[in-house]
Amino acid sequence: MKTMLRVHNLTYAYEKGHSPVLKNLNLLIGEGEYIAIIGPNGCGKTTLIRHFNALLLPTAGEVQVEEFSTSDTKRLLEIRRRVGMAFQNADNQIVGMSVEEDVAFGPGNLGLPSAEVRRRVDRALAIVGLTELRTRQPYTLSGGQKQLLALAGLLAMEPKLIVLDEPTASLDPESKKKVLTLLQTLNSQGLGIIHVTHNMEEAALADRVLVMDKGELVADGRPVDILNRVKWLKSLGLAPPTITELMWKLQQWGADMSTSVITIDAAFKEITSLLERLENSSQAFIPRKVDGNV
Amino acid sequence: MVMYKLGQYVYQESPVHSRDPRVKLIAVIALSIMILQLNMAGLLVVSVVALVVSLLARLPLSAVLRSVHPVLSFFIFLFLVYIFFTPGRPIPPFPFGPVQISYEGLNLGILQLWRFFLLIVAASILTMTTTQSEITMGLERLLRPIRITGISSHDIAMLIALALRFMPTLLDEMNSLRQAQLARGANFNPRRLNQKIRAISYLAVPLAVKVFRRSDELIDAMQARGYQQGHRTYLRELVLSRWDYCLIIVIISVLIVVIV
């Protein structure tokens, strides 16, 4: 896999002499990876992702996007057309007076000719499903539509990687599902995604989970291998996925089952197979029935 | 909110709506200069032009006239000042003690009132037939020559666009702030002046804080989307048709004739 992003010994302090928010962080991200970043509040997630498109520059160490170092100010536009970023509050990211003009903002910044801007705007709006609303004024949109608009604004830049800071935090379940489904579709088409979230069910959708604590990367691996460490996650102040916690509780109680389960489907399989095993091997249920009749 | 609705864009398919925004901007500027130069007869002609343009644009005339509403009290005040304080031949029952109305005053009052009325109507027709983004783009193109001063017209257009974009957002924000304060027993209509001023500061200070927080986030978002000062491109490029060129030439010739 080609390297998309390389973080090398990254240290960052907001002010000189203050204790660093990020400590000697190393990270390699390949092209097209779907990554979730989790961690308690104040662990440095947001500070870290702001280094990915040169909104922040390392105090020490280096961040590279493909072959460009983020501290090379001449390459700023090259970096930002590759790495798109959306923030929590969609309302504060919308700059256009209409939906389509907002999507045209990024391509306009790249200095593309009008016809190309038009093509990209139409494409991005079609992907997120806002084509019908393209002449609406942004303040008339719902929260979910605003988030989709922010996403369309990123896609119109045709980036290789998009970084999203809690994109579903203020959405209703319906819009949340829409955004998450969209992310999975985009990823399957080759777009890299970095998704910062507090929601472990959302983190479970990624290919790889990074856990941060106190400015350091404390775990990096497949979601199943990380999200099943129920006790450890709790000690960090994070909540494991509800379904994983249920499996963990059942295991603690004595049920013979794996806790490497992060989806409802996997949990269903695990429980039904346990029930089958019980029915086949023991008479545990039958005597009780007989007792009841006697 | 009422102020905001006035002069708002009215969607119509019309030859006025489809003109290049630059033509309309030039027309309004030229018309404003002319209005201040013309006498009664000239104003009558301008009024007829305004009426014809409104009809061509299929604008509801009542909506055009209503655009004067917010400044009506100012108009009345201005009118009274002119008729009472212009020296000249008194109109019969006057002078009434120290109070007098002169023919000249009445004449001047009507003339000035008519001028202001036409200025506002002209501006309303512009904003009712041209979207905010068209006006912004038109301004951007008209201002391009200021490049020689080192200021980019793109930056000015961005500034205007952002102000217009966040106007409704900030109005919303202010309403929710007001409600939050009302819920905690604030009184926004006190009798005494110093309390009135304090009531305003209860709204203004938190609103200002919120604006700064918003603008911080906005700057990050704009940078993340590759914003840099100076040249950029747009979804639509404005192109002047032959019609537009003819209109501009006509407008400017009329302006020159009127001034000279």
Coordinates of N, CA and C in Angstrom, one line a residue, chain A residues 112-206:
Chain A
L112 N -9.7 26.7 -10.6 CA -10.2 25.9 -11.8 C -11.1 26.7 -12.7
P113 N -11.1 26.4 -14.0 CA -12.1 27.1 -14.9 C -13.5 26.8 -14.5
S114 N -14.4 27.7 -14.8 CA -15.9 27.6 -14.5 C -16.5 26.3 -14.8
A115 N -16.2 25.8 -16.0 CA -16.8 24.5 -16.5 C -16.4 23.4 -15.6
E116 N -15.1 23.4 -15.2 CA -14.6 22.3 -14.3 C -15.2 22.5 -12.9
V117 N -15.4 23.7 -12.5 CA -16.0 23.9 -11.2 C -17.4 23.4 -11.2
R118 N -18.1 23.7 -12.3 CA -19.5 23.2 -12.5 C -19.6 21.7 -12.4
R119 N -18.7 21.1 -13.2 CA -18.7 19.6 -13.2 C -18.5 19.0 -11.8
R120 N -17.5 19.6 -11.1 CA -17.2 19.0 -9.7 C -18.4 19.3 -8.8
V121 N -19.0 20.5 -8.9 CA -20.1 20.8 -8.0 C -21.3 19.8 -8.2
D122 N -21.6 19.6 -9.5 CA -22.7 18.7 -9.8 C -22.4 17.3 -9.3
R123 N -21.2 16.9 -9.5 CA -20.8 15.5 -9.1 C -20.9 15.4 -7.6
A124 N -20.3 16.3 -6.9 CA -20.3 16.3 -5.4 C -21.7 16.3 -4.8
L125 N -22.6 17.2 -5.4 CA -23.9 17.2 -4.9 C -24.7 15.9 -5.2
A126 N -24.4 15.3 -6.3 CA -25.1 14.1 -6.7 C -24.6 13.0 -5.7
I127 N -23.3 12.9 -5.3 CA -22.8 11.9 -4.4 C -23.5 12.0 -3.1
V128 N -23.7 13.2 -2.5 CA -24.3 13.3 -1.2 C -25.8 13.4 -1.3
G129 N -26.3 13.5 -2.5 CA -27.8 13.6 -2.6 C -28.4 14.9 -2.3
L130 N -27.7 16.0 -2.6 CA -28.3 17.3 -2.4 C -28.7 18.1 -3.7
T131 N -28.6 17.3 -4.8 CA -28.8 18.0 -6.1 C -30.1 18.9 -6.1
E132 N -31.1 18.3 -5.5 CA -32.4 19.1 -5.6 C -32.4 20.4 -4.8
L133 N -31.5 20.4 -3.8 CA -31.5 21.6 -2.9 C -30.4 22.6 -3.4
R134 N -29.9 22.5 -4.6 CA -28.7 23.2 -4.9 C -28.8 24.7 -4.9
T135 N -30.1 25.3 -5.1 CA -30.2 26.7 -5.1 C -30.7 27.3 -3.8
R136 N -30.9 26.4 -2.8 CA -31.4 26.8 -1.5 C -30.3 27.6 -0.7
Q137 N -30.8 28.5 0.2 CA -29.8 29.2 1.0 C -29.4 28.3 2.2
P138 N -28.1 28.3 2.6 CA -27.7 27.4 3.6 C -28.4 27.4 4.9
Y139 N -28.9 28.6 5.3 CA -29.5 28.6 6.6 C -30.9 28.0 6.7
T140 N -31.4 27.6 5.5 CA -32.7 27.0 5.4 C -32.6 25.4 5.5
L141 N -31.3 24.9 5.6 CA -31.1 23.5 5.6 C -31.2 22.9 7.0
S142 N -31.5 21.6 7.1 CA -31.5 21.0 8.5 C -30.0 20.6 8.8
G143 N -29.8 20.2 10.1 CA -28.5 19.9 10.6 C -27.8 18.8 9.7
G144 N -28.6 17.8 9.4 CA -28.1 16.7 8.6 C -27.7 17.1 7.2
Q145 N -28.6 18.0 6.6 CA -28.3 18.5 5.3 C -27.0 19.3 5.3
K146 N -26.9 20.1 6.4 CA -25.7 21.0 6.5 C -24.4 20.1 6.5
Q147 N -24.5 19.0 7.3 CA -23.3 18.1 7.4 C -23.0 17.5 6.0
L148 N -24.1 17.1 5.3 CA -23.9 16.6 3.9 C -23.3 17.6 3.0
L149 N -23.7 18.9 3.2 CA -23.2 20.0 2.4 C -21.7 20.2 2.6
A150 N -21.3 20.1 3.9 CA -19.9 20.3 4.3 C -19.1 19.2 3.6
L151 N -19.7 17.9 3.6 CA -19.0 16.8 3.0 C -18.9 17.0 1.4
A152 N -20.0 17.5 0.8 CA -19.9 17.8 -0.6 C -18.8 18.8 -0.9
G153 N -18.7 19.8 0.0 CA -17.7 20.8 -0.2 C -16.3 20.2 -0.2
L154 N -16.1 19.2 0.6 CA -14.8 18.5 0.6 C -14.6 17.7 -0.7
L155 N -15.6 16.9 -1.1 CA -15.5 16.0 -2.2 C -15.3 16.8 -3.5
A156 N -15.8 18.0 -3.6 CA -15.6 18.8 -4.8 C -14.1 19.2 -5.0
M157 N -13.3 19.1 -3.9 CA -11.8 19.3 -4.0 C -11.2 18.0 -4.6
E158 N -11.9 17.0 -4.7 CA -11.4 15.6 -5.2 C -10.2 15.2 -4.4
P159 N -10.3 15.1 -3.1 CA -9.2 14.8 -2.2 C -8.9 13.3 -2.2
K160 N -7.8 12.9 -1.7 CA -7.5 11.4 -1.6 C -7.8 10.9 -0.2
L161 N -7.9 11.9 0.7 CA -8.2 11.5 2.1 C -9.1 12.6 2.7
I162 N -10.1 12.2 3.4 CA -10.9 13.2 4.1 C -10.9 12.9 5.6
V163 N -10.7 14.0 6.4 CA -10.6 13.9 7.8 C -11.8 14.6 8.4
L164 N -12.6 13.8 9.3 CA -13.8 14.3 9.8 C -13.8 14.3 11.3
D165 N -14.0 15.5 11.9 CA -14.0 15.6 13.4 C -15.4 15.5 13.9
E166 N -15.8 14.4 14.4 CA -17.1 14.1 15.0 C -18.2 14.6 14.0
P167 N -18.3 14.1 12.8 CA -19.3 14.6 11.9 C -20.7 14.3 12.3
T168 N -20.9 13.3 13.1 CA -22.3 12.9 13.4 C -22.8 13.4 14.8
A169 N -21.9 14.2 15.5 CA -22.2 14.5 16.9 C -23.5 15.1 17.1
S170 N -24.0 16.0 16.2 CA -25.3 16.7 16.5 C -26.4 16.3 15.6
L171 N -26.3 15.0 15.0 CA -27.3 14.6 14.1 C -28.3 13.7 14.7
D172 N -29.5 13.6 14.1 CA -30.5 12.7 14.5 C -30.2 11.3 13.9
P173 N -30.7 10.2 14.4 CA -30.3 8.8 14.0 C -30.4 8.7 12.5
E174 N -31.4 9.2 11.9 CA -31.6 9.0 10.4 C -30.5 9.7 9.6
S175 N -30.1 10.9 9.9 CA -29.1 11.6 9.2 C -27.7 11.0 9.5
K176 N -27.6 10.5 10.8 CA -26.3 9.8 11.2 C -26.1 8.6 10.3
K177 N -27.1 7.8 10.1 CA -27.0 6.6 9.3 C -26.7 7.0 7.8
K178 N -27.3 8.1 7.4 CA -27.0 8.5 6.0 C -25.5 8.9 5.8
V179 N -25.0 9.7 6.8 CA -23.6 10.1 6.7 C -22.7 8.9 6.8
L180 N -23.0 7.9 7.7 CA -22.1 6.8 7.9 C -22.1 5.9 6.6
T181 N -23.3 5.7 6.1 CA -23.4 4.8 4.9 C -22.6 5.5 3.7
L182 N -22.8 6.8 3.6 CA -22.0 7.5 2.6 C -20.5 7.4 2.7
L183 N -20.1 7.4 4.0 CA -18.6 7.3 4.2 C -18.1 5.9 3.8
Q184 N -19.0 4.9 4.1 CA -18.6 3.5 3.7 C -18.5 3.4 2.2
T185 N -19.5 4.0 1.5 CA -19.5 3.9 0.0 C -18.3 4.6 -0.6
L186 N -18.0 5.8 0.0 CA -16.9 6.5 -0.5 C -15.6 5.8 -0.3
N187 N -15.5 5.1 0.8 CA -14.3 4.4 1.1 C -14.1 3.2 0.2
S188 N -15.3 2.5 -0.1 CA -15.2 1.4 -1.0 C -14.8 1.8 -2.5
Q189 N -14.9 3.1 -2.7 CA -14.5 3.6 -4.0 C -13.0 4.1 -4.0
G190 N -12.4 3.9 -2.9 CA -11.0 4.2 -2.8 C -10.6 5.5 -2.0
L191 N -11.6 6.2 -1.5 CA -11.2 7.4 -0.7 C -10.8 7.1 0.7
G192 N -9.7 7.6 1.1 CA -9.2 7.4 2.5 C -10.1 8.2 3.5
I193 N -10.4 7.7 4.6 CA -11.2 8.4 5.6 C -10.6 8.3 7.0
I194 N -10.5 9.4 7.6 CA -10.1 9.4 9.1 C -11.3 10.0 9.8
H195 N -11.8 9.3 10.7 CA -13.1 9.6 11.4 C -12.8 9.7 12.9
V196 N -12.8 10.9 13.4 CA -12.7 11.1 14.9 C -14.0 11.0 15.5
T197 N -14.1 10.1 16.5 CA -15.5 9.9 17.1 C -15.4 9.5 18.5
H198 N -16.6 9.8 19.2 CA -16.7 9.3 20.6 C -17.6 8.1 20.6
N199 N -18.2 7.8 19.4 CA -19.1 6.7 19.4 C -18.5 5.4 18.9
M200 N -18.4 4.4 19.8 CA -17.7 3.2 19.5 C -18.3 2.3 18.4
E201 N -19.7 2.4 18.3 CA -20.3 1.7 17.2 C -19.9 2.3 15.9
E202 N -19.6 3.6 15.8 CA -19.1 4.2 14.6 C -17.6 3.8 14.3
A203 N -16.9 3.7 15.4 CA -15.5 3.3 15.3 C -15.4 1.9 14.7
A204 N -16.4 1.1 15.1 CA -16.4 -0.3 14.7 C -16.5 -0.5 13.2
L205 N -17.0 0.6 12.5 CA -17.1 0.5 11.0 C -15.8 0.7 10.3
A206 N -14.8 1.1 11.0 CA -13.5 1.4 10.3 C -12.7 0.1 10.1

